Tab-separated table of C-alpha atoms in Angstrom:
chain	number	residue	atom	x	y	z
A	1	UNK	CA	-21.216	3.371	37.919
A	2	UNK	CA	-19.628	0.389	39.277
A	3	UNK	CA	-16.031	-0.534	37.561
A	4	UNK	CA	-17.750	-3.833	36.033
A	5	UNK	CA	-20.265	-1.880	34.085
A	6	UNK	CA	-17.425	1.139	32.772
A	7	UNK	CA	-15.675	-2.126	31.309
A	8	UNK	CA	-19.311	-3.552	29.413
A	9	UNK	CA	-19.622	0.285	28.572
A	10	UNK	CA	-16.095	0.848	26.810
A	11	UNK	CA	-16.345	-2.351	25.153
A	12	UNK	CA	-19.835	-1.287	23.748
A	13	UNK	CA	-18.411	1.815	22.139
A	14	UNK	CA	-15.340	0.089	20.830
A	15	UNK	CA	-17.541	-2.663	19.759
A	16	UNK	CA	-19.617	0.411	17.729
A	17	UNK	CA	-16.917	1.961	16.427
A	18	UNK	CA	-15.250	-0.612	14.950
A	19	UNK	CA	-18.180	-2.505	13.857
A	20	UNK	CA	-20.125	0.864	12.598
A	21	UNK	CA	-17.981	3.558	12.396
A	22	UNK	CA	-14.918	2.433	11.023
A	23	UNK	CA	-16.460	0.438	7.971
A	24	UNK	CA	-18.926	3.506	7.848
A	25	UNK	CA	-16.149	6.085	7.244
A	26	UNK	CA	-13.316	4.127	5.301
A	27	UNK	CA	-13.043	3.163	1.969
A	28	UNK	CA	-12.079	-0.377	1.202
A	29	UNK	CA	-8.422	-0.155	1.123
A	30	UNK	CA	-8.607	2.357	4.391
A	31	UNK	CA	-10.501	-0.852	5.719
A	32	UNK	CA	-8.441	-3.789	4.367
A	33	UNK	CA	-5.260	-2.266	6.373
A	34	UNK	CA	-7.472	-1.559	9.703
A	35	UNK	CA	-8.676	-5.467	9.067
A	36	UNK	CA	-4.539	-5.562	8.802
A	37	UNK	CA	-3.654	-4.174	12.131
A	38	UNK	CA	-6.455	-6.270	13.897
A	39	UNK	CA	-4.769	-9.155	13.007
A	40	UNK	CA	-1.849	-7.984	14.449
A	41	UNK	CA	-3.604	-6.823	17.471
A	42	UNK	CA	-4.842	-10.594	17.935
A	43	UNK	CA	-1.024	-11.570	18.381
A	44	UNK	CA	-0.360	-8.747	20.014
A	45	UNK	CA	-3.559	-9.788	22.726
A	46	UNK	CA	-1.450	-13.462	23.203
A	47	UNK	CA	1.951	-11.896	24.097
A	48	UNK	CA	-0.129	-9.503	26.478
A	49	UNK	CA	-1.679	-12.827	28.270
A	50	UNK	CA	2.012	-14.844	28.192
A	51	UNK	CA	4.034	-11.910	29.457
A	52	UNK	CA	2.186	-9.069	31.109
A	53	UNK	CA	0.263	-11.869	33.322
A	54	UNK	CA	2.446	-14.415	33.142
A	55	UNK	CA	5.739	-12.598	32.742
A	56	UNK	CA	7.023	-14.862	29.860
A	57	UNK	CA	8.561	-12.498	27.453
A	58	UNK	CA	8.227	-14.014	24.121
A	59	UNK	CA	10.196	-13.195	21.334
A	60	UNK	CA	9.183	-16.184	19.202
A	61	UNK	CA	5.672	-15.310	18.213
A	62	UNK	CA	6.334	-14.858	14.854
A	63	UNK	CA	6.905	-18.832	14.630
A	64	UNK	CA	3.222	-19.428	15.724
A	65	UNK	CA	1.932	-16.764	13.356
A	66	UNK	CA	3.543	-18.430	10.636
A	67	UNK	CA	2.142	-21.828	11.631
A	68	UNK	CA	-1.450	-20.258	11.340
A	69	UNK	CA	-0.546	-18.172	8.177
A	70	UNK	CA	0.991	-20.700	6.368
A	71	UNK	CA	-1.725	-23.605	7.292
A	72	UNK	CA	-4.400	-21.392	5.850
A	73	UNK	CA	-2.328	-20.687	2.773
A	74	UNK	CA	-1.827	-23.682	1.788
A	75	UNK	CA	-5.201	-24.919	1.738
A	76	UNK	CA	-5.685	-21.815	-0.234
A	77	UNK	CA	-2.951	-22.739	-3.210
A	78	UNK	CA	-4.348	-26.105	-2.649
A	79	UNK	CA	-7.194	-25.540	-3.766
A	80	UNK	CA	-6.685	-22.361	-6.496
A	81	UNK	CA	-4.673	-25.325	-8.303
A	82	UNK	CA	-7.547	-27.446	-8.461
A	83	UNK	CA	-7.510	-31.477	-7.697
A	84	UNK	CA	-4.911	-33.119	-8.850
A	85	UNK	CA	-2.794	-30.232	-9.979
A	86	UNK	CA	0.164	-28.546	-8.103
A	87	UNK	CA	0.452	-24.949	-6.311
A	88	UNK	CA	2.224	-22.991	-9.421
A	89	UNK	CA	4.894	-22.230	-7.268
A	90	UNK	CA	5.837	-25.569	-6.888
A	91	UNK	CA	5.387	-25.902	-10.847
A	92	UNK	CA	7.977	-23.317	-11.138
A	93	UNK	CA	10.431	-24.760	-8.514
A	94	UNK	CA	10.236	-28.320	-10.185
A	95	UNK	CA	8.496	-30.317	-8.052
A	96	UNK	CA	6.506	-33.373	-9.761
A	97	UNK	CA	4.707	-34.685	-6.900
A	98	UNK	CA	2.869	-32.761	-4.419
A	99	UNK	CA	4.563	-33.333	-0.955
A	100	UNK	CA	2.666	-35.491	2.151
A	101	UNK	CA	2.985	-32.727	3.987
A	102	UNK	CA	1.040	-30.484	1.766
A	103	UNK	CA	-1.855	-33.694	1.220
A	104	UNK	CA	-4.047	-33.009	4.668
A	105	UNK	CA	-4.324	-29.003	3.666
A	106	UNK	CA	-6.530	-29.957	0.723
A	107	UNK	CA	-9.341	-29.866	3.248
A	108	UNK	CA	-10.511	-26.433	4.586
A	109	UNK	CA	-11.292	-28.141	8.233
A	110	UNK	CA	-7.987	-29.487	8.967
A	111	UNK	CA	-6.384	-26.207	7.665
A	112	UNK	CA	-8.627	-24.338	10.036
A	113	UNK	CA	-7.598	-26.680	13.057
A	114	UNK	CA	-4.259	-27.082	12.050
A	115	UNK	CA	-3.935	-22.960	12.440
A	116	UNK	CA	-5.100	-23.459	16.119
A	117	UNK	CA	-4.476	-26.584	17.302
A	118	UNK	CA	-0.724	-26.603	15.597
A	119	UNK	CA	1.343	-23.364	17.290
A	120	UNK	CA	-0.829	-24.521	20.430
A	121	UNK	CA	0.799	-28.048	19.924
A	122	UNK	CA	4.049	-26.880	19.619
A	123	UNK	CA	3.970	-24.027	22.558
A	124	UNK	CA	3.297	-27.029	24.828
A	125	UNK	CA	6.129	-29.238	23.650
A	126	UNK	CA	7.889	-26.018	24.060
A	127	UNK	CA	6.692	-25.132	27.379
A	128	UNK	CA	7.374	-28.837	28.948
A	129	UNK	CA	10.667	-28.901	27.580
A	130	UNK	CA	11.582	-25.406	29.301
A	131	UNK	CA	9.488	-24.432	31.938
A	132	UNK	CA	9.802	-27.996	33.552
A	133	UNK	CA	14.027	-26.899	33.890
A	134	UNK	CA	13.010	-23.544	35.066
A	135	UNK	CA	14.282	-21.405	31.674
A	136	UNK	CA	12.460	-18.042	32.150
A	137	UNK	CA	13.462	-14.704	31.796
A	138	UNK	CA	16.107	-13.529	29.619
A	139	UNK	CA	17.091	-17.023	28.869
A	140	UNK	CA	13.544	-17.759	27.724
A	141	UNK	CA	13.418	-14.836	25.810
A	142	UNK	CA	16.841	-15.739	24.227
A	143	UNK	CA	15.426	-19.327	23.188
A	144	UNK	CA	12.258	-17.714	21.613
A	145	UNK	CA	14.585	-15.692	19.212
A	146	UNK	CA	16.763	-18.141	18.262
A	147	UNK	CA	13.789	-20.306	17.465
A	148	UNK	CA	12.106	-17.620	15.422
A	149	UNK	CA	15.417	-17.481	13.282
A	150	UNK	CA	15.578	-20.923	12.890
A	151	UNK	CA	12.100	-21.715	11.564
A	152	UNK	CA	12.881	-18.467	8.946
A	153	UNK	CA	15.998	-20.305	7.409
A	154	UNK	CA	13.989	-23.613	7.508
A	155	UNK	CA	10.984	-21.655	5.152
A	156	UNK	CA	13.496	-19.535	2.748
A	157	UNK	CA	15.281	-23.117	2.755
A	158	UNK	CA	12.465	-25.183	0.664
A	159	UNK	CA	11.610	-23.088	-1.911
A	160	UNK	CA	9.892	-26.612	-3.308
A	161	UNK	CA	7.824	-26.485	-0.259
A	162	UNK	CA	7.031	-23.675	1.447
A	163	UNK	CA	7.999	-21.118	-1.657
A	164	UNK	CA	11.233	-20.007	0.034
A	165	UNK	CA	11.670	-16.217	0.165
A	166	UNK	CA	8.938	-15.285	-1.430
A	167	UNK	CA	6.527	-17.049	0.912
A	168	UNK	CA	3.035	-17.785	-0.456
A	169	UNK	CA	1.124	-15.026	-2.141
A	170	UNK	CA	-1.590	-15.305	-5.318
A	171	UNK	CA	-4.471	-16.150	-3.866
A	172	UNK	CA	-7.519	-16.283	-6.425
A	173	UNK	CA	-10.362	-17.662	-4.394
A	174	UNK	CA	-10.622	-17.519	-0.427
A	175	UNK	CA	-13.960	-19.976	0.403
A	176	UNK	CA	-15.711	-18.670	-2.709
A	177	UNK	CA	-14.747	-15.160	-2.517
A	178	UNK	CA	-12.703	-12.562	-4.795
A	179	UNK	CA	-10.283	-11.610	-2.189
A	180	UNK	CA	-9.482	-8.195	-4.527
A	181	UNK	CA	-13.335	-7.633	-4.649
A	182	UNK	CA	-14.768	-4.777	-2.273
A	183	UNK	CA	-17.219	-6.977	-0.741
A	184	UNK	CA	-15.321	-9.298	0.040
A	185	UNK	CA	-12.584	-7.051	2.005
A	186	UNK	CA	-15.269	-5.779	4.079
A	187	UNK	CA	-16.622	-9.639	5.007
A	188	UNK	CA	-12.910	-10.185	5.851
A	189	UNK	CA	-12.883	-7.299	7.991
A	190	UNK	CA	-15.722	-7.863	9.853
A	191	UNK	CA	-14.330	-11.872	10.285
A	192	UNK	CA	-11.392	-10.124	11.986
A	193	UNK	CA	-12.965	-7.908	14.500
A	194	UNK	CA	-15.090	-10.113	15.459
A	195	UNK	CA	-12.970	-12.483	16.554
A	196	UNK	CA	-10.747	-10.174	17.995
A	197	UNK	CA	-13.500	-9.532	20.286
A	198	UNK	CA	-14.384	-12.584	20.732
A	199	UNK	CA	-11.036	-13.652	21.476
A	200	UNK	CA	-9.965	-10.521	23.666
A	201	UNK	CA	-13.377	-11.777	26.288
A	202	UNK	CA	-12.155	-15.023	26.542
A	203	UNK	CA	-8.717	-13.461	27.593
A	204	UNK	CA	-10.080	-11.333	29.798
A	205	UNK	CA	-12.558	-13.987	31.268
A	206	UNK	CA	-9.403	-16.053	31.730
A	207	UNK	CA	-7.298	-13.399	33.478
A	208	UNK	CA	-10.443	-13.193	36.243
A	209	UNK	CA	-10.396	-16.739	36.412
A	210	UNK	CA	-8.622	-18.456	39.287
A	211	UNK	CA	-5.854	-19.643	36.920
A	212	UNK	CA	-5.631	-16.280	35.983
A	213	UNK	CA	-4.799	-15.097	39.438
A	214	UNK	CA	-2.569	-17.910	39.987
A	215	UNK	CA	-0.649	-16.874	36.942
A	216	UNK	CA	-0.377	-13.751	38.101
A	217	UNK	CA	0.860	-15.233	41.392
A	218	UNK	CA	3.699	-16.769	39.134
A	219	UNK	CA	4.608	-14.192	37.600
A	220	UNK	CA	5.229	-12.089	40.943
A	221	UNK	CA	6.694	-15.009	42.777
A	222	UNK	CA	7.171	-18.290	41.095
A	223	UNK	CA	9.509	-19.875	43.635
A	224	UNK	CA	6.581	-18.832	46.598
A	225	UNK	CA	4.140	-20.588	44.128
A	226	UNK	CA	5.747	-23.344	44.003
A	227	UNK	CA	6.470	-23.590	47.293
A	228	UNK	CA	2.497	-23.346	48.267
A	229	UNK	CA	2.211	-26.815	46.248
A	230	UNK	CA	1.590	-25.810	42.604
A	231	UNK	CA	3.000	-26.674	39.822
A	232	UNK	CA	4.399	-23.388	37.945
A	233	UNK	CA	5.237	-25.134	34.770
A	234	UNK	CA	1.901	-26.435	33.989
A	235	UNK	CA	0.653	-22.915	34.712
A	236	UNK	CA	2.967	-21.120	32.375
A	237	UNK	CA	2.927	-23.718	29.224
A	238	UNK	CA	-1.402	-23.270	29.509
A	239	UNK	CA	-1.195	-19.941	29.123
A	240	UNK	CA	2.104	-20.222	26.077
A	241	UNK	CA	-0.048	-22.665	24.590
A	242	UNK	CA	-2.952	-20.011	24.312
A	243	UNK	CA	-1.240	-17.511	23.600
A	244	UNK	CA	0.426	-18.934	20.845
A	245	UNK	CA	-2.980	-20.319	19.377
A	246	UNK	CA	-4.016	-16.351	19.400
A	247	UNK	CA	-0.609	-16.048	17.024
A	248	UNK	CA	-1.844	-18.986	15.037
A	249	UNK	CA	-5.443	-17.299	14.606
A	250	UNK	CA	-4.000	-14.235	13.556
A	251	UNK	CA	-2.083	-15.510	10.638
A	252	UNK	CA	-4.841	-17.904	9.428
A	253	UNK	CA	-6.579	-14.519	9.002
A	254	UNK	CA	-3.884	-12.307	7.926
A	255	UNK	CA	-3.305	-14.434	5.053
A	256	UNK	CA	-6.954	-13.441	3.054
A	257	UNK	CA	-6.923	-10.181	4.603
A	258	UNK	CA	-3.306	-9.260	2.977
A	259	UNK	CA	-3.067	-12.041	0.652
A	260	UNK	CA	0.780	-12.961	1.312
A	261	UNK	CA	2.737	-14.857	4.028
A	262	UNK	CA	6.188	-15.169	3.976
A	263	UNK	CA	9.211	-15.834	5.816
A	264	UNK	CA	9.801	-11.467	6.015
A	265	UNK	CA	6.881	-11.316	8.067
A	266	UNK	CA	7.926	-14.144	10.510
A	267	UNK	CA	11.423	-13.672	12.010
A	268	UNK	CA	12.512	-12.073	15.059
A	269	UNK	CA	12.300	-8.547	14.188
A	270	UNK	CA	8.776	-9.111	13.204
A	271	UNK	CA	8.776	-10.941	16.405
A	272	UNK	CA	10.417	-7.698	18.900
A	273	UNK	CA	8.392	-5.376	16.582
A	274	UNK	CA	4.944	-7.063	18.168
A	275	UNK	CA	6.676	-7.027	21.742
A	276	UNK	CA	7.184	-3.314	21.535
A	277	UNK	CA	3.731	-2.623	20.149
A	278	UNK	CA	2.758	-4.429	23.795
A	279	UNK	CA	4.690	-2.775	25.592
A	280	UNK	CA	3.793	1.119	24.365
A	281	UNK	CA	0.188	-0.156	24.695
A	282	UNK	CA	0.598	-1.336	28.363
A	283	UNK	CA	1.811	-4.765	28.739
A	284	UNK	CA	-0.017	-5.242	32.169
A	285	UNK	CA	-3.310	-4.632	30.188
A	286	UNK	CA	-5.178	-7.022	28.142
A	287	UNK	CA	-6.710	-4.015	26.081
A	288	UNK	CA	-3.734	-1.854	26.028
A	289	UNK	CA	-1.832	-5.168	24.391
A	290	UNK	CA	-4.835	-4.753	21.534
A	291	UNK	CA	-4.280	-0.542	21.218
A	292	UNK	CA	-0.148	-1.053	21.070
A	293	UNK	CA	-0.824	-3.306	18.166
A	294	UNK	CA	-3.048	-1.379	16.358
A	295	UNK	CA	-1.634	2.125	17.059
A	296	UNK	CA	2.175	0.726	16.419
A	297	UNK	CA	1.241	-0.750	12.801
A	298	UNK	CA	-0.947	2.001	11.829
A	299	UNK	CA	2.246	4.290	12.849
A	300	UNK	CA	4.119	2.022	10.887
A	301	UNK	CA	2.383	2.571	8.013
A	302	UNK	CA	1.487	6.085	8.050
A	303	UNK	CA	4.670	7.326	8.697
A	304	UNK	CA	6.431	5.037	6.364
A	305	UNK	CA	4.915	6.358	3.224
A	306	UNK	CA	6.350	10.047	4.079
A	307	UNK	CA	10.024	8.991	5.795
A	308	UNK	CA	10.162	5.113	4.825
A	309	UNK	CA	14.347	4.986	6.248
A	310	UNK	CA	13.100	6.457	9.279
A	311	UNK	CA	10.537	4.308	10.797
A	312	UNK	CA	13.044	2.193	12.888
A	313	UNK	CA	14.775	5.036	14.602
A	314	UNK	CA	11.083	6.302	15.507
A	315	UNK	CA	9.869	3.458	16.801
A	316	UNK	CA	13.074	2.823	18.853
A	317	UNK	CA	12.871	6.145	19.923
A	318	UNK	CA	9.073	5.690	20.888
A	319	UNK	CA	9.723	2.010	22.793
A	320	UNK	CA	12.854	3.992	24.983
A	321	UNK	CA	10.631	6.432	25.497
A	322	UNK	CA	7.586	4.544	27.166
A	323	UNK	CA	9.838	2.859	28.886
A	324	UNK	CA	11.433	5.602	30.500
A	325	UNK	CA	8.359	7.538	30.804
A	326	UNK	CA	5.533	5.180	30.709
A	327	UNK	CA	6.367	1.624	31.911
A	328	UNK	CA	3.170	0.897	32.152
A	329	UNK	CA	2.774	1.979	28.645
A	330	UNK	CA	-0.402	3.724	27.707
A	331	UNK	CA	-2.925	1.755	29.465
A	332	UNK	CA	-1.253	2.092	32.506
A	333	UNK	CA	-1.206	5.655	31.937
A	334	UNK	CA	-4.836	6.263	31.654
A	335	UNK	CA	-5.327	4.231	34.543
A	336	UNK	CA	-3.329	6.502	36.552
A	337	UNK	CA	-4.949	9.391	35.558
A	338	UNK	CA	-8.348	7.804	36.017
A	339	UNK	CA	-7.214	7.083	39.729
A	340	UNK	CA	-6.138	10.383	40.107
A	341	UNK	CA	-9.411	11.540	38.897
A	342	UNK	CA	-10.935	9.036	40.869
A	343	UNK	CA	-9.327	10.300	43.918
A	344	UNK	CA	-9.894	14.018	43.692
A	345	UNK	CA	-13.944	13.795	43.301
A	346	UNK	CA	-14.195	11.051	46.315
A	347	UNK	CA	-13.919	13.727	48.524
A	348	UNK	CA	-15.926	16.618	47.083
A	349	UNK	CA	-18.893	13.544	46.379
A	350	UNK	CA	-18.140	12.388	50.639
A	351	UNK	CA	-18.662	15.903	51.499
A	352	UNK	CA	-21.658	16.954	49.070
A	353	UNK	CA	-23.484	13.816	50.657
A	354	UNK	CA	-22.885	15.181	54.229
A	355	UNK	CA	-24.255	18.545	53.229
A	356	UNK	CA	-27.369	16.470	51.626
A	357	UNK	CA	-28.222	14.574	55.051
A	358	UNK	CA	-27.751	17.632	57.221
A	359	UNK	CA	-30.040	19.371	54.697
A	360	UNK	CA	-32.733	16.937	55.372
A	361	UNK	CA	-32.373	17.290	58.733
């Protein structure tokens, strides 16, 4: 079996066992926290595409998850209020008008595009800006943390606006569903995998592309890029753009899935907690990027409601330890024993087919 069709075969059976399996064997709350860590996997899948192919380690993505989250939430207070009336939370904070910046949400399309098209927007402005003055690295990585704590004291900031601290949360109706109801958790959860996996091919049809080999290429040597007449900038802020869209995606759908997005969820620990989950997963690896962020928040989770204090220490413990042990992470590990696998039966297979044509003979 060529190496093309134990890819299609893999994703078939993950394909099955999410899509079958998983709803199949978990009850709805089981399944509204698996429909959880997809989400995060989805963000997790754009910080494998900016920096394990294009070496841009981003530490803001927690901005462009907000951007998504909070443009679907507020179409979704938007319209819980009803025309004319305003989100309660703005009720509560005083506010007699409803704000222009809140007006466009009131229709589900722009909310929808405004989740994309938004954190893409604003990667590129970002990407110009830096990547045109050659910022990269730890520099880069710097910037994207500073910016993640900036946009976080700009949210808690406007409680009139944005519902300061305590985010947006309440949500009664999500497109003519009861987002507490049991049907309507599994819907959501089959929204999210499927766009993961829709999502996850076009990365991985963009990684074989010839831009993806050319980010690649910039990633290993930018300055020899450069040199052969390309433009590394452009490169880079395509592939910040779409990974930050990814980020956007994910928090349009977190928001019905959990039904809450707030600043908490945003800043830059938030931010390093969805680079580690790459990195444990294998950051070189467009599906080991999806496993780290689905393993790492399941962990998260489990092992919170028995030792809730010490969840940080193990997942410090678990991020020094892949990358002592494991820089590749997990996905690079399998790979490695795959090769060695791989290696070991070529022989035995060269000589059994010798034998074979002597036999007939």
């Amino acid at each position: 079996m060529t190496a093309r069709w134990r890819g299609a075969a893999l994703f078939a059976a993950v394909a099955l066992l999410v899509l079958a399996v998983a709803p199949a064997a978990l009850d709805p709350f089981r399944l509204g926290l698996l429909a959880k860590y997809l989400c995060f996997a989805i963000a997790a899948l754009g910080i494998g595409l900016a920096w394990g192919q294009g070496g841009m380690l981003t530490l803001g993505q927690g901005v462009f998850f907000g951007l998504g989250g909070y443009s679907m939430a507020m179409y979704l207070k938007l319209h819980d209020a009803g025309p004319g009336n305003l989100p309660d939370f703005m009720v509560w904070s005083g506010v007699e008008e409803l704000p222009a910046l809140w007006k466009p949400f009131s229709n589900p399309v722009f909310a929808i595009a405004a989740a994309v098209l938004v954190p893409a927007l604003a990667a590129t402005l970002l990407g110009l800006l830096v990547f045109r003055r050659r910022v990269r690295g730890a520099y880069f990585a710097i910037l994207g943390q500073a910016l993640a704590a900036a946009f976080v004291i700009w949210l808690v900031g406007r409680q009139g606006l944005t519902g300061g601290t305590n985010g947006l949360t309440h949500f009664y109706d999500v497109f003519g569903r009861d987002p507490e109801d049991d049907g309507s958790k599994r819907l959501f959860y089959f929204v999210v995998a499927l766009v993961l996996g829709a999502l996850y091919l076009l990365a991985r049809q963009l990684v074989k592309s010839r831009f993806g080999r050319l980010l690649v290429a910039v990633r290993d040597g930018e300055d020899r890029v450069r040199f052969l007449g390309y433009d590394p900038a452009t490169v880079k802020t395509i592939a910040f753009a779409v990974s930050a869209a990814m980020a956007g995606i994910a928090g349009a759908l977190y928001v019905p899935v959990v039904g809450i997005i707030s600043p908490s969820l945003l800043g830059v620990v938030p931010s390093i907690e969805l680079v580690v989950a790459v990195a444990i997963g294998g950051r070189f690896s467009l599906a080991g990027a999806v496993l780290g962020g689905v393993l790492l928040n399941w962990a998260h989770t489990s092992f919170s409601e028995q030792y809730p204090s010490g969840w940080v220490y193990l997942q410090g413990l678990m991020f020094v330890l892949v990358i002592m042990l494991l820089p590749g992470g997990i996905a690079g590990a399998v790979q490695r024993v795959g090769g060695m696998l791989a290696r070991r039966s070529g022989p035995a297979g060269e000589a059994a087919g010798e034998r074979k044509e002597v036999a007939a003979q």
